[in-house]
Structures are given as C-alpha cells and as structure tokens.
Amino acid sequence: RGGLDAGQLAEFESILECLQRPDATPQQRQHAQRFALSLQNPVDLSTLPPGGDPVSRRQAAVAKRLAQLQHVLDHSTSHTAQVVACNSLTALATSHWDNSTLPHIEIRNYALSFLFAQSATPTVPVYVSRAMTRLLSRITKLGWLENEVHRGVMKQMERFFDASARHYATGLLLLHDLVEEMDLPATNRRGVILRRQFLLQTLNQAFARAIDTLMRISSMADPEQAAILGDAALQLAIRCLSFDFVSQ
C-alpha cells in the first residue's frame, strides 16, 4: 500500500514519542512538533518518481501520505503515533478532499471497525479512540452530499446498537460527535445544503434513538450499564436539541 517499512515506522514512532517524553530536550520536542505538522500535508513532490502532470503528481503525493498514516494506524504500538496519525488524516482529508480519488470509504470503514473492536476489548487510551471518532465524523461530513454510503450512517450504527452495552454506548457517542460536526457553521452554499440535508434526513433519527434509549434503560437489570447508557443518551438528546435550526 506504499506505507512504511519497519525501520521507517520505528523512526516515525521515535520522533513522535518526543512530544510526550519528559526527558526530551527542547530541540527534540520542537523537531517532533514540526514533524507532526508536516504529516498533515502531502509528501514532498521530490520524493516521488519523475514524470506525470502536476495534478497527477499532487494526487500521488496525497495518496502516499495517506498510505503512510494508515500504515501507522495498522502497525504502530505507540499511542502517541496513533493519535498523531488520526489527527493528520483528519487534517489531510479536510484540506485535500477529492471525492473521486481519496479513499474515503476505506478510511471510514477502517474507523468504524477500529471503534467497534475497541468497544469490545479496549487496547488504546480514550484519546486515541476520540481522535478516530473525530476522523470518522469529518469523513462522513465531507462525503455526505456525493456518496449515499455516508448518508446511511444510521443504518451503519445498528451494528453498535445490536451488540453489547459498551458498543451501544459507543454508538451514542459517535452520533453525538457527528451532530457536533454537522452543526459547525457553514462557510459556503455547499455547507448550508449539507446542514439542511442532515437536519431533514438524520438529526431526527439520532434524537429518536436517544429518546428510545432513555425510555428503555429503566428496565435494564444492570444499574451501572443503565447509568452509562442514560448519560450518553441524554447528552445526545441535548446536543440534537441544541442544533442550530435557525441558520438552515
């Protein structure tokens, strides 16, 4: 997939770990910060094989960076590297969105599978899952108007709601984050259309899920699970009601 070899991955992790290491020197930390910021951009064109028109080379540079970041998510054991890769993917997809060439469905499916697996057996800190949730919401938003797969988010959430209580809580949190993402102020006509479509097609379904959950928790046998689901459902309901309906 054009990712990183073992040596490159180890170097990648070593640099980024300086962001968290208390014994890192100021110079090491600054270098790590610059390196982390560079990951939000395509690879340098000079690292690509010669030839091709400027547009194709630019697309290749974006694709290579995406492959590197996905490789980190697939193979790194460094939580710092994982969260930086998530945040960089979000920034890269946002600034270089291309519905036809960006593998947004692949990224979205990866994020969903990652979060589903973490709900069953957590292996990463909450902040890594949070970064992955943000990536999922951003990709869903960017592809909403052009791709029906992204608009089918409520159907895709059913796998979470049909599994364990932990998965159910994760599904509610994912919907909360998506509502938050969709409620960001629109800066152009496309954004206005997107917000209106989400409001008409999906927001009421998310709110209905929250209310249905609140009605069902009273009959749950486990009070701890009921409390967790009740809190997540209440937060989702409040966020849905706080949506900016006026700016549509």
Tab-separated table of C-alpha atoms in Angstrom:
chain	number	residue	atom	x	y	z
A	1	ARG	CA	0.000	0.000	0.000
A	2	GLY	CA	3.031	2.274	-0.180
A	3	GLY	CA	3.304	2.692	3.573
A	4	LEU	CA	6.425	2.459	5.716
A	5	ASP	CA	8.946	-0.304	6.264
A	6	ALA	CA	9.822	-1.440	9.789
A	7	GLY	CA	12.762	0.939	10.074
A	8	GLN	CA	10.758	3.941	8.905
A	9	LEU	CA	7.933	3.111	11.303
A	10	ALA	CA	10.380	2.852	14.217
A	11	GLU	CA	11.888	6.236	13.291
A	12	PHE	CA	8.400	7.719	12.971
A	13	GLU	CA	7.477	6.484	16.449
A	14	SER	CA	10.766	7.605	17.984
A	15	ILE	CA	10.366	11.181	16.745
A	16	LEU	CA	6.735	11.499	17.836
A	17	GLU	CA	7.369	9.989	21.269
A	18	CYS	CA	9.447	13.111	21.993
A	19	LEU	CA	6.146	15.001	22.181
A	20	GLN	CA	5.352	13.129	25.408
A	21	ARG	CA	8.720	12.164	26.862
A	22	PRO	CA	9.543	14.269	29.948
A	23	ASP	CA	13.281	13.869	29.298
A	24	ALA	CA	13.089	15.153	25.702
A	25	THR	CA	15.170	18.245	25.034
A	26	PRO	CA	13.502	21.439	23.739
A	27	GLN	CA	15.192	20.821	20.380
A	28	GLN	CA	13.824	17.268	20.186
A	29	ARG	CA	10.358	18.452	21.107
A	30	GLN	CA	10.409	21.244	18.510
A	31	HIS	CA	11.591	18.795	15.858
A	32	ALA	CA	8.784	16.404	16.798
A	33	GLN	CA	6.211	19.208	16.593
A	34	ARG	CA	7.422	20.248	13.130
A	35	PHE	CA	7.395	16.621	12.025
A	36	ALA	CA	3.846	16.114	13.327
A	37	LEU	CA	2.629	19.218	11.481
A	38	SER	CA	4.294	18.067	8.249
A	39	LEU	CA	2.199	14.892	8.331
A	40	GLN	CA	-0.921	16.967	7.735
A	41	ASN	CA	0.353	17.741	4.221
A	42	PRO	CA	1.144	15.597	1.166
A	43	VAL	CA	4.648	14.166	0.910
A	44	ASP	CA	7.281	16.309	-0.769
A	45	LEU	CA	6.975	16.039	-4.544
A	46	SER	CA	10.729	15.463	-4.779
A	47	THR	CA	10.246	12.054	-3.115
A	48	LEU	CA	8.017	10.853	-5.976
A	49	PRO	CA	9.216	9.220	-9.206
A	50	PRO	CA	9.693	11.755	-12.015
A	51	GLY	CA	7.082	12.247	-14.701
A	52	GLY	CA	3.389	12.946	-14.850
A	53	ASP	CA	1.389	16.149	-14.938
A	54	PRO	CA	1.210	18.445	-11.871
A	55	VAL	CA	-2.314	17.356	-10.903
A	56	SER	CA	-1.436	13.655	-11.023
A	57	ARG	CA	1.732	14.219	-9.020
A	58	ARG	CA	-0.196	16.159	-6.402
A	59	GLN	CA	-2.733	13.348	-6.113
A	60	ALA	CA	0.100	10.837	-5.811
A	61	ALA	CA	1.670	12.904	-3.023
A	62	VAL	CA	-1.618	12.924	-1.100
A	63	ALA	CA	-2.112	9.184	-1.675
A	64	LYS	CA	1.392	8.378	-0.433
A	65	ARG	CA	0.884	10.365	2.761
A	66	LEU	CA	-2.471	8.670	3.333
A	67	ALA	CA	-0.822	5.270	2.912
A	68	GLN	CA	1.874	6.187	5.437
A	69	LEU	CA	-0.653	7.345	8.023
A	70	GLN	CA	-2.862	4.292	7.567
A	71	HIS	CA	0.214	2.088	7.938
A	72	VAL	CA	0.940	3.731	11.290
A	73	LEU	CA	-2.619	3.065	12.449
A	74	ASP	CA	-2.388	-0.559	11.305
A	75	HIS	CA	1.017	-1.413	12.747
A	76	SER	CA	2.203	1.078	15.360
A	77	THR	CA	2.106	0.223	19.060
A	78	SER	CA	2.812	3.837	20.029
A	79	HIS	CA	-0.346	5.591	21.208
A	80	THR	CA	1.254	8.971	20.506
A	81	ALA	CA	1.951	7.936	16.915
A	82	GLN	CA	-1.595	6.596	16.550
A	83	VAL	CA	-3.284	9.786	17.725
A	84	VAL	CA	-0.997	11.957	15.566
A	85	ALA	CA	-1.812	9.740	12.572
A	86	CYS	CA	-5.558	10.108	13.243
A	87	ASN	CA	-5.347	13.882	13.570
A	88	SER	CA	-3.141	14.132	10.482
A	89	LEU	CA	-5.571	12.025	8.438
A	90	THR	CA	-8.405	14.323	9.504
A	91	ALA	CA	-6.453	17.445	8.535
A	92	LEU	CA	-5.221	15.947	5.250
A	93	ALA	CA	-8.689	14.789	4.195
A	94	THR	CA	-10.156	18.192	5.074
A	95	SER	CA	-7.627	20.273	3.150
A	96	HIS	CA	-7.246	17.921	0.158
A	97	TRP	CA	-10.743	16.490	-0.190
A	98	ASP	CA	-11.357	14.785	-3.529
A	99	ASN	CA	-14.411	12.557	-3.713
A	100	SER	CA	-13.122	10.662	-6.749
A	101	THR	CA	-9.539	9.839	-5.722
A	102	LEU	CA	-9.420	9.984	-1.920
A	103	PRO	CA	-10.127	6.500	-0.452
A	104	HIS	CA	-12.738	7.948	1.901
A	105	ILE	CA	-14.899	4.816	2.047
A	106	GLU	CA	-11.851	2.759	3.026
A	107	ILE	CA	-10.889	5.276	5.721
A	108	ARG	CA	-14.452	5.391	7.033
A	109	ASN	CA	-14.752	1.605	7.167
A	110	TYR	CA	-11.406	1.376	8.924
A	111	ALA	CA	-12.518	3.892	11.559
A	112	LEU	CA	-15.822	2.067	12.136
A	113	SER	CA	-14.080	-1.302	12.508
A	114	PHE	CA	-11.457	0.172	14.836
A	115	LEU	CA	-14.058	1.744	17.113
A	116	PHE	CA	-16.213	-1.389	17.112
A	117	ALA	CA	-13.219	-3.507	18.136
A	118	GLN	CA	-12.201	-1.020	20.839
A	119	SER	CA	-15.706	-1.198	22.298
A	120	ALA	CA	-15.280	-4.942	22.810
A	121	THR	CA	-11.672	-5.030	24.013
A	122	PRO	CA	-10.057	-1.609	24.572
A	123	THR	CA	-6.346	-1.619	23.738
A	124	VAL	CA	-5.722	2.115	23.315
A	125	PRO	CA	-6.290	5.151	25.561
A	126	VAL	CA	-9.525	7.100	25.257
A	127	TYR	CA	-7.776	9.955	23.449
A	128	VAL	CA	-6.865	7.654	20.536
A	129	SER	CA	-10.468	6.482	20.167
A	130	ARG	CA	-11.576	10.095	20.435
A	131	ALA	CA	-9.265	11.089	17.567
A	132	MET	CA	-10.598	8.188	15.497
A	133	THR	CA	-14.162	9.301	16.242
A	134	ARG	CA	-13.333	12.797	15.017
A	135	LEU	CA	-11.841	11.341	11.833
A	136	LEU	CA	-14.996	9.299	11.218
A	137	SER	CA	-17.273	12.315	11.701
A	138	ARG	CA	-15.178	14.511	9.397
A	139	ILE	CA	-15.001	11.913	6.614
A	140	THR	CA	-18.761	11.332	6.882
A	141	LYS	CA	-19.421	15.051	6.620
A	142	LEU	CA	-17.074	15.634	3.686
A	143	GLY	CA	-18.596	12.802	1.668
A	144	TRP	CA	-22.223	13.358	2.688
A	145	LEU	CA	-23.534	15.118	-0.411
A	146	GLU	CA	-21.755	12.991	-3.014
A	147	ASN	CA	-21.984	9.494	-1.581
A	148	GLU	CA	-25.005	7.609	-0.291
A	149	VAL	CA	-22.793	5.402	1.884
A	150	HIS	CA	-22.055	8.349	4.158
A	151	ARG	CA	-25.715	9.349	4.303
A	152	GLY	CA	-26.564	5.852	5.523
A	153	VAL	CA	-24.839	6.436	8.840
A	154	MET	CA	-27.852	5.495	10.980
A	155	LYS	CA	-28.069	2.082	9.334
A	156	GLN	CA	-24.346	1.577	9.856
A	157	MET	CA	-24.702	2.397	13.552
A	158	GLU	CA	-27.087	-0.545	14.027
A	159	ARG	CA	-24.157	-2.932	14.428
A	160	PHE	CA	-23.195	-0.990	17.560
A	161	PHE	CA	-26.740	-0.898	18.912
A	162	ASP	CA	-27.240	-4.631	18.290
A	163	ALA	CA	-24.077	-5.679	20.155
A	164	SER	CA	-23.067	-5.208	23.810
A	165	ALA	CA	-23.889	-2.325	26.144
A	166	ARG	CA	-20.357	-0.980	25.589
A	167	HIS	CA	-20.933	-0.985	21.836
A	168	TYR	CA	-24.304	0.689	22.346
A	169	ALA	CA	-22.695	3.482	24.371
A	170	THR	CA	-20.047	3.920	21.673
A	171	GLY	CA	-22.773	4.221	19.031
A	172	LEU	CA	-24.449	7.008	21.004
A	173	LEU	CA	-21.115	8.810	21.366
A	174	LEU	CA	-20.466	8.503	17.622
A	175	LEU	CA	-23.851	10.055	16.848
A	176	HIS	CA	-23.182	12.855	19.347
A	177	ASP	CA	-19.878	13.645	17.657
A	178	LEU	CA	-21.465	13.549	14.194
A	179	VAL	CA	-24.198	16.002	15.251
A	180	GLU	CA	-21.470	18.244	16.643
A	181	GLU	CA	-19.512	18.053	13.393
A	182	MET	CA	-22.568	18.764	11.242
A	183	ASP	CA	-23.528	21.740	13.404
A	184	LEU	CA	-20.304	23.625	12.690
A	185	PRO	CA	-21.104	26.968	10.986
A	186	ALA	CA	-21.458	26.712	7.215
A	187	THR	CA	-18.968	28.873	5.324
A	188	ASN	CA	-20.404	28.379	1.818
A	189	ARG	CA	-23.541	27.258	-0.022
A	190	ARG	CA	-22.400	23.635	-0.017
A	191	GLY	CA	-22.197	23.737	3.760
A	192	VAL	CA	-25.716	25.169	4.008
A	193	ILE	CA	-27.123	22.418	1.769
A	194	LEU	CA	-25.281	19.760	3.768
A	195	ARG	CA	-26.615	21.031	7.098
A	196	ARG	CA	-30.156	21.165	5.713
A	197	GLN	CA	-29.955	17.606	4.376
A	198	PHE	CA	-28.608	16.314	7.679
A	199	LEU	CA	-31.341	18.136	9.573
A	200	LEU	CA	-34.121	16.727	7.388
A	201	GLN	CA	-32.787	13.193	6.957
A	202	THR	CA	-30.788	12.200	10.034
A	203	LEU	CA	-30.995	14.533	13.023
A	204	ASN	CA	-34.495	13.390	13.980
A	205	GLN	CA	-33.369	9.750	13.786
A	206	ALA	CA	-30.455	10.446	16.131
A	207	PHE	CA	-32.809	12.221	18.536
A	208	ALA	CA	-35.289	9.334	18.357
A	209	ARG	CA	-32.502	6.885	19.189
A	210	ALA	CA	-31.587	8.945	22.251
A	211	ILE	CA	-35.193	9.122	23.483
A	212	ASP	CA	-35.788	5.419	22.846
A	213	THR	CA	-32.683	4.596	24.888
A	214	LEU	CA	-33.806	6.781	27.784
A	215	MET	CA	-37.174	5.025	27.808
A	216	ARG	CA	-35.608	1.555	27.803
A	217	ILE	CA	-32.938	1.933	30.491
A	218	SER	CA	-35.485	1.786	33.326
A	219	SER	CA	-35.961	-1.915	32.613
A	220	MET	CA	-32.253	-2.765	32.446
A	221	ALA	CA	-31.017	-5.231	35.069
A	222	ASP	CA	-27.534	-3.731	35.418
A	223	PRO	CA	-27.747	-0.276	37.076
A	224	GLU	CA	-24.173	0.616	36.102
A	225	GLN	CA	-24.827	-0.052	32.425
A	226	ALA	CA	-28.123	1.812	32.675
A	227	ALA	CA	-26.314	4.836	34.110
A	228	ILE	CA	-23.680	4.823	31.348
A	229	LEU	CA	-26.251	4.483	28.562
A	230	GLY	CA	-28.563	7.004	30.195
A	231	ASP	CA	-25.831	9.614	30.392
A	232	ALA	CA	-24.746	9.056	26.772
A	233	ALA	CA	-28.359	9.144	25.541
A	234	LEU	CA	-29.127	12.301	27.499
A	235	GLN	CA	-26.050	14.051	26.110
A	236	LEU	CA	-27.069	13.052	22.574
A	237	ALA	CA	-30.638	14.288	23.072
A	238	ILE	CA	-29.425	17.631	24.433
A	239	ARG	CA	-26.979	18.021	21.530
A	240	CYS	CA	-29.715	17.316	18.984
A	241	LEU	CA	-31.984	19.926	20.586
A	242	SER	CA	-29.073	22.400	20.603
A	243	PHE	CA	-28.625	22.109	16.824
A	244	ASP	CA	-28.670	25.482	15.067
A	245	PHE	CA	-32.048	25.233	13.342
A	246	VAL	CA	-32.203	28.961	12.556
A	247	SER	CA	-29.259	29.069	10.142
A	248	GLN	CA	-30.714	26.495	7.729
